[in-house]
Amino acid sequence: MGGAGASNSSSRRSFVASCLGVSGAFAASLLSGCSFSLRDFLESPARIYFGQSESANFSPSASSQDLPYEVGSSTTFPASEGKQYGFWMDASSCIGCGSCVSACREASCTPENAEGRRRLLLYEMAHDEKRFVSLSCLHCAEPACVRVCPAGAVTKRADGIVVVDREACIGCRYCRQACPFDVPRYRDGVMDKCDYCLGAGIAPGRQPHCVKSCPSGALKHGTMDDLLDFSKGLASPVAAPTGPSLLVS
Amino acid sequence: MMSFQQVWEWPAGLYLFLGGLAAGAFVAASLLRLLRLKGQEPAVAVSYWLSVVCLAGGLLALLYELGRPERGVQVWVSFSNGSSWMAFGAWVVVLAFSVFLLAAILSIPSLAQALALRWEWFGDYLEHMRTAASVLGSVLALLVACYTGMLLKGAEGVPFWDSWLLPALFAVSAMAAGANAVAMISVATGCVRWLPLRVRRRIILVVMVLTVVEGTILAAYLLVMADGGGGAFAAQRAAAAASADALVSGAYAGQFWIMVVVTGLVASLALSAASCLLKGRAGGLVLAVGSVCALSGECALRFLVLFAGIHADYVVGALITIL
């Protein structure tokens, strides 16, 4: 259920929840004896807490007719083996302008009422410090979306780029439930996600539109080996069960 | 703050309930049939048809949840991803539906007799076919019951569902729901009066044991999840704990305690026990009310487990690492 349908989803959920039972005043505290809690996590030494905001307000400014190239298929460019492309997100220099989100929407011809492939997350930290993280598909080493797709519509190419065959997708949203980063979006009922702009005519290894549009150079793209070398230890890979191809600094 | 998953909504919850109920009712009805208990044929037939209708309803709910329902058939046609629980489950559900339907058709005496008159061999093999359908259908029903939990477990982006206790919980809960549904049908069709009190008490005892086992697994599941669920990453443990927190003392606590614990477990257990002590019509009525309570709890359990799912946020863990 996408952003546009979020309020409807919430109201439906409230309705169903109400039908399930009347609100109760009593609730025992099973959690009281537990050794781990959400509060412990949020009150860790770094004292980061969630202040996540979707960048729904970044509107697209172009349609497919305005593009200087033909929007093609992810299969236009052959995959070269032995590479794993990824992003380096320098949260310390991101200014949160949302240019990457707008550029992504424009390049992927995302309709105004649809969720974009890329979103900007805001993490509010201690002392009112803020960190923006621009996030799209992380083209994981072992993608959960590929593993769970019942129609085999999501595949990982030899160069590590995870692509979706929109003609085969049935729109079950299992990939979104399985994705550790809540990445897959749905347009016209089928899955849609970042393909490093392959579908927008950018060859593998060339800079996708989100990177080119970043005014502060906070978002970088390349092979993971090159990004790690270039970051000189300043950036850390994001750790998750699927091995995402994203460095953060 | 963390937010509950909005990806799957009420149709998925309805499927989880109807799939489990269909599976449980078929197994319970098959046991009644295979034990050849006197006067239970109408209850068995109605239960088989209930399984068919519930599974069909569950499948329709799943199709309704799809972004492109007209492409849903591709799951069965292509079967291109053996690592997907949904692909595996889709085939199990369709096979189960076919066998459930066969068993339901064979359970109608007039129809079976008409077919036996038309084909002599049909009459000769009717009982064998009924037994085969009951046994094969029960095996498939057990797979369907487990699959409802495996479907959620496979969605590893939601740590609250990533536990083997969940398919175990849903499987036992499905059997309890099915046993209660068949008990209710037995009362409604009047078949219960043919059961000797001793047999009736044993059946109710089995239902009560299932309910106790379900409650035990539910408690273990929530305790494990409240403790972080054993995830290797802090983000997983935080999301799992937040989901358990939401059920036990948070946003869904009211529904959880009233519908699942009090109505579905405690009240149904108490009424089942009371029905053992009462004779005649009153005993049957109390048993039926207890069954309705149990079914309400089973339904609420699935919706609430689905709604309480929270996606882990691994990015925050990375930010903590670099700061």
Coordinates of C-alpha atoms in Angstrom, one line a residue:
Chain A
M1 CA 0.0 0.0 0.0
G2 CA 1.6 3.1 -1.1
G3 CA 1.8 6.6 0.4
A4 CA -1.4 7.7 -1.4
G5 CA -3.3 4.9 0.2
A6 CA -1.7 5.2 3.6
S7 CA -4.5 7.1 5.2
N8 CA -7.1 4.7 3.7
S9 CA -5.0 1.8 5.0
S10 CA -4.8 3.3 8.4
S11 CA -8.5 3.9 8.6
R12 CA -9.2 0.3 7.3
R13 CA -6.8 -1.0 9.9
S14 CA -8.4 1.0 12.6
F15 CA -11.8 -0.3 11.6
V16 CA -10.6 -3.9 11.6
A17 CA -8.8 -3.4 14.8
S18 CA -12.0 -1.9 16.3
C19 CA -14.0 -4.9 15.1
L20 CA -11.5 -7.3 16.7
G21 CA -12.1 -5.9 20.1
V22 CA -13.0 -3.0 22.2
S23 CA -10.2 -1.1 23.6
G24 CA -9.2 -2.5 27.0
A25 CA -8.1 -0.7 30.0
F26 CA -6.0 -3.5 31.3
A27 CA -2.8 -4.8 29.9
A28 CA -0.3 -6.8 31.8
S29 CA 3.4 -6.1 31.5
L30 CA 5.1 -9.2 30.1
L31 CA 7.9 -7.0 29.1
S32 CA 8.9 -5.9 32.5
G33 CA 11.3 -8.7 33.0
C34 CA 13.0 -8.6 29.7
S35 CA 16.7 -8.0 29.2
F36 CA 16.2 -6.0 26.0
S37 CA 13.8 -3.3 25.0
L38 CA 13.3 -0.7 22.4
R39 CA 14.1 1.9 25.0
D40 CA 17.5 0.4 25.6
F41 CA 18.2 0.6 22.0
L42 CA 17.1 4.2 21.6
E43 CA 19.0 5.3 24.7
S44 CA 22.2 3.7 23.6
P45 CA 25.4 5.9 23.9
A46 CA 24.9 7.5 20.5
R47 CA 21.5 8.5 21.6
I48 CA 20.0 8.4 18.2
Y49 CA 16.3 8.3 18.0
F50 CA 14.0 7.9 15.1
G51 CA 12.7 10.9 13.3
Q52 CA 11.9 9.4 10.0
S53 CA 10.2 11.5 7.4
E54 CA 9.3 10.3 3.9
S55 CA 10.1 12.8 1.2
A56 CA 6.6 12.7 -0.2
N57 CA 6.6 16.4 -0.9
F58 CA 9.3 16.3 -3.6
S59 CA 7.2 16.4 -6.7
P60 CA 8.1 15.2 -10.1
S61 CA 8.7 17.9 -12.7
A62 CA 8.6 16.0 -15.9
S63 CA 6.9 13.3 -17.8
S64 CA 8.4 10.7 -20.1
Q65 CA 7.8 13.0 -23.0
D66 CA 10.2 15.6 -21.6
L67 CA 13.1 13.2 -21.3
P68 CA 16.1 13.5 -23.6
Y69 CA 16.3 9.8 -24.0
E70 CA 13.9 6.9 -24.4
V71 CA 13.0 5.2 -21.2
G72 CA 14.1 1.7 -21.8
S73 CA 14.4 -1.7 -20.1
S74 CA 16.9 -2.8 -17.5
T75 CA 17.9 -5.5 -19.9
T76 CA 19.2 -3.0 -22.5
F77 CA 22.6 -3.2 -21.0
P78 CA 24.4 -6.5 -20.6
A79 CA 25.8 -7.3 -17.2
S80 CA 29.6 -7.7 -16.7
E81 CA 30.5 -10.3 -14.1
G82 CA 32.5 -9.9 -10.9
K83 CA 31.3 -6.4 -10.0
Q84 CA 29.0 -5.2 -7.3
Y85 CA 27.8 -1.7 -7.7
G86 CA 26.7 0.4 -4.8
F87 CA 26.1 3.8 -3.2
W88 CA 28.1 5.8 -0.7
M89 CA 25.9 8.0 1.3
D90 CA 27.8 10.7 3.2
A91 CA 25.2 11.7 5.7
S92 CA 27.5 14.3 7.3
S93 CA 27.5 16.4 4.1
C94 CA 23.9 15.8 2.9
I95 CA 22.0 19.0 3.2
G96 CA 18.6 17.4 2.7
C97 CA 17.6 19.4 -0.4
G98 CA 15.9 16.4 -2.0
S99 CA 17.4 16.9 -5.4
C100 CA 18.2 13.2 -5.6
V101 CA 14.6 12.3 -4.9
S102 CA 13.3 14.7 -7.6
A103 CA 15.9 13.6 -10.1
C104 CA 15.0 10.0 -9.5
R105 CA 11.3 10.6 -9.9
E106 CA 11.9 12.5 -13.1
A107 CA 14.3 9.9 -14.6
S108 CA 11.9 7.0 -13.7
C109 CA 8.8 9.0 -14.8
T110 CA 7.2 8.4 -11.4
P111 CA 3.6 9.8 -11.3
E112 CA 2.9 12.4 -8.8
N113 CA 0.6 10.2 -6.8
A114 CA 3.0 7.3 -6.6
E115 CA 5.8 6.6 -4.1
G116 CA 9.2 7.4 -5.4
R117 CA 12.0 4.9 -5.8
R118 CA 14.3 7.1 -3.7
R119 CA 13.3 8.6 -0.4
L120 CA 15.1 10.9 2.1
L121 CA 15.1 9.9 5.7
L122 CA 15.7 12.3 8.5
Y123 CA 17.3 11.1 11.7
E124 CA 17.2 13.5 14.6
M125 CA 20.0 13.0 17.0
A126 CA 21.1 14.4 20.3
H127 CA 21.6 18.1 20.6
D128 CA 19.2 18.8 17.8
E129 CA 21.7 17.5 15.3
K130 CA 20.1 16.1 12.1
R131 CA 21.3 13.5 9.6
F132 CA 19.7 13.0 6.2
V133 CA 20.1 9.6 4.5
S134 CA 19.0 9.3 0.9
L135 CA 17.8 5.7 0.4
S136 CA 16.8 3.6 -2.6
C137 CA 17.4 -0.1 -3.5
L138 CA 20.6 -1.3 -1.9
H139 CA 21.2 -4.1 -4.5
C140 CA 22.0 -6.5 -1.7
A141 CA 24.5 -9.3 -2.1
E142 CA 21.8 -11.8 -1.1
P143 CA 18.6 -9.9 -1.9
A144 CA 15.5 -11.0 0.1
C145 CA 13.3 -9.7 -2.7
V146 CA 14.8 -12.2 -5.2
R147 CA 14.4 -15.0 -2.7
V148 CA 10.8 -14.5 -1.9
C149 CA 9.3 -13.4 -5.2
P150 CA 6.7 -16.1 -6.1
A151 CA 6.7 -15.2 -9.7
G152 CA 10.5 -15.0 -10.2
A153 CA 10.0 -11.4 -11.3
V154 CA 13.0 -10.0 -9.4
T155 CA 16.5 -11.1 -10.4
K156 CA 20.1 -10.2 -9.6
R157 CA 22.3 -9.6 -12.6
A158 CA 25.9 -10.8 -12.8
D159 CA 27.0 -7.2 -12.0
G160 CA 25.0 -7.3 -8.8
I161 CA 22.2 -5.0 -10.0
V162 CA 18.8 -6.2 -8.8
V163 CA 16.2 -5.7 -11.5
V164 CA 12.4 -6.4 -11.7
D165 CA 10.5 -7.7 -14.6
R166 CA 7.3 -5.6 -14.4
E167 CA 5.5 -7.8 -16.8
A168 CA 6.0 -10.8 -14.6
C169 CA 5.3 -9.1 -11.2
I170 CA 1.9 -10.0 -9.7
G171 CA 1.9 -7.2 -7.1
C172 CA 1.8 -9.5 -4.0
R173 CA 4.2 -7.1 -2.1
Y174 CA 6.1 -10.0 -0.5
C175 CA 9.3 -8.4 -1.7
R176 CA 8.5 -5.3 0.3
Q177 CA 7.7 -7.3 3.5
A178 CA 11.0 -9.2 3.1
C179 CA 13.2 -6.2 2.2
P180 CA 15.2 -5.1 5.3
F181 CA 14.9 -1.5 4.0
D182 CA 11.3 -1.3 2.9
V183 CA 12.5 -0.4 -0.5
P184 CA 10.1 -1.8 -3.2
R185 CA 7.5 0.6 -4.3
Y186 CA 4.4 -0.2 -6.4
R187 CA 3.3 1.6 -9.6
D188 CA 0.3 0.4 -11.5
G189 CA 0.0 -2.5 -9.1
V190 CA 3.5 -3.9 -9.8
M191 CA 6.9 -3.5 -8.1
D192 CA 9.1 -0.6 -9.0
K193 CA 12.6 0.2 -7.6
C194 CA 16.0 1.7 -8.4
D195 CA 17.9 0.0 -11.2
Y196 CA 20.8 2.5 -11.1
C197 CA 19.0 4.3 -14.0
L198 CA 19.5 1.4 -16.4
G199 CA 15.9 1.8 -17.5
A200 CA 16.5 5.5 -18.0
G201 CA 19.3 4.8 -20.4
I202 CA 22.4 5.0 -18.1
A203 CA 24.9 2.2 -18.6
P204 CA 26.1 0.2 -15.6
G205 CA 28.9 2.0 -13.8
R206 CA 27.9 5.4 -15.1
Q207 CA 26.5 7.9 -12.6
P208 CA 22.7 7.6 -12.1
H209 CA 20.6 10.8 -12.1
C210 CA 20.3 10.9 -8.3
V211 CA 24.1 11.1 -7.9
K212 CA 24.5 13.6 -10.7
S213 CA 21.9 15.9 -9.2
C214 CA 23.4 16.0 -5.7
P215 CA 24.7 19.5 -5.1
S216 CA 26.9 18.6 -2.2
G217 CA 28.4 15.4 -3.5
A218 CA 27.0 13.5 -0.6
L219 CA 25.8 10.6 -2.8
K220 CA 28.3 8.7 -4.7
H221 CA 28.1 5.6 -7.0
G222 CA 30.6 3.0 -8.1
T223 CA 31.7 -0.5 -7.5
M224 CA 31.8 -1.4 -3.8
D225 CA 35.6 -2.0 -4.0
D226 CA 36.2 1.4 -5.5
L227 CA 33.9 3.2 -3.0
L228 CA 35.6 1.5 -0.1
D229 CA 39.0 2.5 -1.4
F230 CA 37.9 6.0 -2.1
S231 CA 36.4 6.5 1.3
K232 CA 39.7 5.6 3.0
G233 CA 38.0 4.1 5.9
L234 CA 35.7 7.0 6.6
A235 CA 32.6 5.1 5.5
S236 CA 31.1 1.9 6.9
P237 CA 29.0 -0.6 5.1
V238 CA 25.5 -0.8 6.4
A239 CA 25.1 -4.1 8.2
A240 CA 22.0 -6.1 7.5
P241 CA 21.3 -9.9 6.9
T242 CA 21.1 -9.4 3.1
G243 CA 24.5 -7.7 2.7
P244 CA 23.4 -4.3 1.3
S245 CA 25.6 -2.4 -1.1
L246 CA 25.6 0.9 0.8
L247 CA 28.3 2.7 2.6
V248 CA 27.4 5.4 5.1
S249 CA 29.6 8.1 6.6
Chain B
M1 CA 9.2 6.4 16.1
M2 CA 8.7 2.9 14.6
S3 CA 5.6 2.4 12.6
F4 CA 3.6 -0.7 11.9
Q5 CA 3.8 -2.4 8.6
Q6 CA 1.1 -1.1 6.1
V7 CA 2.1 -3.4 3.3
W8 CA -0.4 -6.2 4.0
E9 CA -3.8 -5.3 5.3
W10 CA -7.0 -7.0 6.3
P11 CA -7.3 -9.3 3.2
A12 CA -4.0 -11.0 4.2
G13 CA -5.2 -11.3 7.8
L14 CA -8.5 -12.8 6.5
Y15 CA -6.5 -15.3 4.4
L16 CA -4.4 -16.3 7.4
F17 CA -7.5 -17.0 9.5
L18 CA -9.6 -18.7 6.8
G19 CA -6.7 -20.8 5.6
G20 CA -6.0 -22.0 9.1
L21 CA -9.7 -22.6 9.8
A22 CA -10.2 -24.6 6.6
A23 CA -7.1 -26.8 7.4
G24 CA -8.1 -27.4 11.0
A25 CA -11.8 -28.1 10.2
F26 CA -10.7 -30.6 7.5
V27 CA -8.4 -32.5 9.9
A28 CA -11.0 -32.6 12.7
A29 CA -13.7 -33.8 10.3
S30 CA -11.4 -36.4 8.8
L31 CA -10.6 -37.7 12.3
L32 CA -14.3 -38.0 13.0
R33 CA -14.8 -39.9 9.8
L34 CA -11.8 -42.2 10.1
L35 CA -12.8 -43.0 13.7
R36 CA -16.2 -44.0 12.3
L37 CA -18.1 -42.4 15.1
K38 CA -21.8 -43.2 15.0
G39 CA -24.2 -40.5 13.5
Q40 CA -21.5 -38.0 12.7
E41 CA -21.8 -38.2 8.8
P42 CA -23.8 -34.9 8.5
A43 CA -21.3 -33.0 10.7
V44 CA -18.4 -34.4 8.7
A45 CA -20.1 -33.4 5.4
V46 CA -20.9 -29.9 6.6
S47 CA -17.3 -29.5 8.0
Y48 CA -15.8 -30.6 4.7
W49 CA -17.9 -28.0 2.8
L50 CA -16.9 -25.4 5.4
S51 CA -13.2 -26.2 4.6
V52 CA -13.9 -25.8 0.9
V53 CA -15.7 -22.4 1.4
C54 CA -13.1 -21.1 3.8
L55 CA -10.1 -22.0 1.6
A56 CA -11.8 -20.5 -1.4
G57 CA -12.6 -17.4 0.6
G58 CA -9.0 -17.2 1.7
L59 CA -7.7 -17.5 -1.9
L60 CA -10.1 -14.8 -3.0
A61 CA -8.8 -12.6 -0.2
L62 CA -5.2 -13.2 -1.3
L63 CA -6.1 -12.3 -4.9
Y64 CA -7.8 -9.1 -3.7
E65 CA -4.6 -8.2 -2.0
L66 CA -2.6 -8.5 -5.2
G67 CA -1.7 -5.3 -7.1
R68 CA -2.5 -7.2 -10.3
P69 CA -5.0 -10.0 -9.5
E70 CA -5.3 -11.0 -13.2
R71 CA -1.6 -12.1 -13.1
G72 CA -2.1 -14.2 -9.9
V73 CA -2.3 -17.4 -12.0
Q74 CA 1.3 -16.8 -13.0
V75 CA 2.4 -18.1 -9.6
W76 CA 1.0 -21.6 -10.4
V77 CA 1.9 -21.5 -14.1
S78 CA 5.5 -20.4 -13.8
F79 CA 6.5 -21.8 -10.4
S80 CA 9.8 -20.1 -11.2
N81 CA 11.2 -19.5 -7.7
G82 CA 11.4 -22.6 -5.5
S83 CA 12.9 -20.5 -2.7
S84 CA 9.7 -18.5 -2.3
W85 CA 7.3 -19.8 0.4
M86 CA 4.5 -18.0 -1.4
A87 CA 5.2 -20.0 -4.6
F88 CA 5.3 -23.2 -2.6
G89 CA 2.3 -22.4 -0.6
A90 CA 0.2 -21.4 -3.6
W91 CA 0.6 -24.9 -5.0
V92 CA -0.1 -26.5 -1.6
V93 CA -3.3 -24.5 -1.2
V94 CA -4.6 -25.4 -4.7
L95 CA -3.8 -29.0 -4.1
A96 CA -5.5 -28.9 -0.7
F97 CA -8.5 -27.2 -2.2
S98 CA -8.9 -29.9 -4.9
V99 CA -8.8 -32.7 -2.4
F100 CA -11.1 -30.8 0.1
L101 CA -13.6 -30.4 -2.7
L102 CA -13.4 -34.1 -3.7
A103 CA -13.9 -35.1 -0.1
A104 CA -16.8 -32.7 0.3
I105 CA -18.5 -34.1 -2.9
L106 CA -18.0 -37.7 -1.8
S107 CA -19.5 -36.8 1.6
I108 CA -22.9 -36.1 0.1
P109 CA -24.7 -39.5 0.3
S110 CA -27.3 -38.8 -2.4
L111 CA -24.6 -37.6 -4.9
A112 CA -22.4 -40.5 -4.1
Q113 CA -25.3 -42.9 -4.6
A114 CA -26.2 -41.3 -7.9
L115 CA -22.6 -41.7 -9.1
A116 CA -22.5 -45.3 -7.9
L117 CA -25.7 -46.1 -9.9
R118 CA -24.1 -44.6 -13.0
W119 CA -20.7 -46.3 -12.7
E120 CA -20.6 -49.6 -10.8
W121 CA -16.9 -49.3 -10.1
F122 CA -17.6 -46.0 -8.3
G123 CA -19.7 -47.8 -5.7
D124 CA -17.0 -50.4 -5.3
Y125 CA -14.3 -47.9 -4.6
L126 CA -16.4 -45.2 -2.8
E127 CA -15.2 -45.9 0.7
H128 CA -11.6 -46.3 -0.4
M129 CA -11.9 -42.9 -2.2
R130 CA -13.4 -41.3 0.9
T131 CA -10.6 -42.6 3.1
A132 CA -7.9 -41.6 0.6
A133 CA -9.4 -38.1 0.3
S134 CA -9.6 -37.8 4.1
V135 CA -6.0 -38.9 4.6
L136 CA -4.4 -37.0 1.7
G137 CA -6.5 -34.0 2.5
S138 CA -5.4 -34.1 6.2
V139 CA -1.7 -34.2 5.2
L140 CA -2.2 -31.2 2.8
A141 CA -4.3 -29.4 5.5
L142 CA -1.4 -29.7 7.9
L143 CA 0.9 -28.2 5.3
V144 CA -1.6 -25.3 4.7
A145 CA -1.8 -24.7 8.4
C146 CA 2.0 -24.5 8.7
Y147 CA 2.2 -22.4 5.5
T148 CA 0.1 -19.6 6.9
G149 CA 2.9 -19.1 9.5
M150 CA 5.7 -19.7 7.1
L151 CA 4.3 -17.0 4.8
L152 CA 4.9 -14.5 7.5
K153 CA 8.2 -16.0 8.6
G154 CA 9.6 -15.8 5.1
A155 CA 9.1 -12.0 5.2
E156 CA 12.3 -11.5 7.1
G157 CA 12.1 -7.7 6.9
V158 CA 9.7 -7.9 9.8
P159 CA 11.7 -9.5 12.7
F160 CA 8.6 -10.1 14.8
W161 CA 7.6 -12.8 12.3
D162 CA 11.0 -14.3 11.9
S163 CA 10.6 -17.2 14.4
W164 CA 9.9 -20.9 14.0
L165 CA 7.5 -20.5 16.9
L166 CA 5.1 -18.5 14.6
P167 CA 4.3 -21.4 12.1
A168 CA 4.1 -23.7 15.2
L169 CA 1.6 -21.3 16.8
F170 CA -0.5 -20.8 13.7
A171 CA -0.5 -24.6 13.0
V172 CA -1.7 -25.5 16.5
S173 CA -4.1 -22.5 16.5
A174 CA -5.5 -23.7 13.2
M175 CA -6.1 -27.2 14.6
A176 CA -7.8 -25.7 17.7
A177 CA -10.0 -23.4 15.5
G178 CA -10.9 -26.4 13.2
A179 CA -11.8 -28.6 16.2
N180 CA -13.9 -25.9 17.7
A181 CA -15.7 -25.3 14.4
V182 CA -16.4 -29.0 14.0
A183 CA -17.7 -29.1 17.6
M184 CA -20.0 -26.2 16.8
I185 CA -21.2 -27.9 13.6
S186 CA -21.8 -31.1 15.5
V187 CA -24.0 -29.3 18.0
A188 CA -25.8 -27.3 15.2
T189 CA -26.6 -30.4 13.2
G190 CA -27.7 -32.3 16.2
C191 CA -25.0 -35.0 15.6
V192 CA -23.6 -34.4 19.1
R193 CA -26.5 -36.3 20.7
W194 CA -25.3 -39.5 19.0
L195 CA -21.9 -39.3 20.8
P196 CA -21.7 -41.2 24.1
L197 CA -20.8 -38.9 26.9
R198 CA -17.5 -40.7 27.4
V199 CA -16.5 -40.0 23.7
R200 CA -17.8 -36.5 23.9
R201 CA -15.6 -35.7 26.9
R202 CA -12.6 -37.2 25.2
I203 CA -13.1 -35.0 22.2
I204 CA -13.6 -31.9 24.3
L205 CA -10.4 -32.9 26.2
V206 CA -8.5 -32.9 23.0
V207 CA -9.8 -29.5 22.1
M208 CA -8.8 -28.2 25.5
V209 CA -5.3 -29.6 25.2
L210 CA -4.9 -27.9 21.8
T211 CA -6.0 -24.6 23.4
V212 CA -3.5 -25.0 26.3
V213 CA -0.7 -25.9 23.9
E214 CA -1.6 -22.9 21.8
G215 CA -1.6 -20.6 24.8
T216 CA 1.8 -22.0 25.9
I217 CA 3.4 -21.4 22.4
L218 CA 1.9 -17.9 22.3
A219 CA 3.4 -17.0 25.6
A220 CA 6.8 -18.4 24.6
Y221 CA 6.6 -16.6 21.3
L222 CA 5.9 -13.3 22.9
L223 CA 8.5 -13.7 25.6
V224 CA 11.1 -14.6 22.9
M225 CA 10.1 -11.6 20.8
A226 CA 10.0 -9.2 23.8
D227 CA 13.6 -10.3 24.4
G228 CA 14.6 -9.3 20.9
G229 CA 13.8 -12.5 19.1
G230 CA 17.4 -13.7 18.9
G231 CA 18.2 -11.4 16.0
A232 CA 21.8 -10.9 15.1
F233 CA 21.3 -7.1 14.6
A234 CA 20.2 -4.5 17.1
A235 CA 17.7 -3.2 14.6
Q236 CA 16.1 -6.6 14.4
R237 CA 15.9 -7.0 18.2
A238 CA 14.4 -3.5 18.6
A239 CA 11.7 -4.1 16.0
A240 CA 10.8 -7.5 17.4
A241 CA 10.6 -6.1 20.9
A242 CA 8.5 -3.1 19.8
S243 CA 6.0 -5.5 18.1
A244 CA 5.7 -7.7 21.2
D245 CA 5.4 -4.5 23.2
A246 CA 2.5 -3.3 21.0
L247 CA 0.6 -6.5 21.5
V248 CA 1.2 -6.9 25.3
S249 CA 1.0 -3.3 26.5
G250 CA 0.9 -1.0 23.5
A251 CA -1.3 -0.1 20.6
Y252 CA -3.0 -3.5 20.2
A253 CA -3.0 -4.5 23.9
G254 CA -6.7 -4.0 24.4
Q255 CA -7.7 -6.2 21.5
F256 CA -5.0 -8.8 22.3
W257 CA -5.9 -9.3 26.0
I258 CA -9.7 -9.2 25.5
M259 CA -10.1 -11.0 22.2
V260 CA -7.1 -13.4 22.1
V261 CA -6.4 -14.2 25.8
V262 CA -9.7 -13.7 27.7
T263 CA -12.2 -14.7 24.9
G264 CA -10.1 -17.0 22.8
L265 CA -8.2 -18.9 25.4
V266 CA -9.6 -18.5 28.9
A267 CA -13.3 -18.3 28.2
S268 CA -13.3 -21.0 25.6
L269 CA -11.3 -23.3 27.9
A270 CA -13.7 -22.6 30.8
L271 CA -16.8 -23.2 28.6
S272 CA -15.4 -26.4 27.2
A273 CA -14.7 -27.7 30.7
A274 CA -18.2 -26.6 31.8
S275 CA -19.8 -28.4 28.8
C276 CA -18.3 -31.7 30.1
L277 CA -20.1 -31.3 33.3
L278 CA -23.5 -30.5 31.7
K279 CA -25.7 -33.1 30.1
G280 CA -28.1 -32.8 27.3
R281 CA -29.0 -29.6 25.4
A282 CA -27.3 -27.3 27.9
G283 CA -24.0 -29.1 27.5
G284 CA -24.1 -28.7 23.7
L285 CA -25.1 -25.1 23.9
V286 CA -22.3 -24.2 26.3
L287 CA -19.9 -26.1 24.0
A288 CA -21.1 -24.1 21.0
V289 CA -20.6 -20.8 22.8
G290 CA -17.1 -21.9 23.8
S291 CA -16.4 -22.7 20.2
V292 CA -17.5 -19.3 19.0
C293 CA -15.2 -17.7 21.7
A294 CA -12.3 -19.8 20.5
L295 CA -12.9 -18.9 16.8
S296 CA -13.1 -15.2 17.7
G297 CA -9.7 -15.5 19.5
E298 CA -8.1 -17.4 16.6
C299 CA -9.2 -14.8 14.1
A300 CA -8.0 -11.9 16.3
L301 CA -4.7 -13.6 16.9
R302 CA -3.9 -13.7 13.2
F303 CA -5.0 -10.1 12.5
L304 CA -3.0 -8.8 15.4
V305 CA 0.2 -10.7 14.7
L306 CA -0.1 -9.3 11.1
F307 CA -0.8 -5.7 12.2
A308 CA 1.9 -5.6 14.9
G309 CA 4.7 -6.3 12.4
I310 CA 7.3 -3.6 12.3
H311 CA 10.2 -3.3 9.8
A312 CA 13.6 -3.1 11.3
D313 CA 15.7 0.0 10.6
Y314 CA 19.2 -1.0 9.8
V315 CA 20.3 2.5 8.8
V316 CA 20.1 3.8 12.3
G317 CA 22.5 1.1 13.4
A318 CA 25.0 2.2 10.7
L319 CA 24.7 5.8 11.9
I320 CA 25.4 4.7 15.5
T321 CA 28.5 2.9 14.2
I322 CA 30.0 5.9 12.4
L323 CA 29.3 8.4 15.2

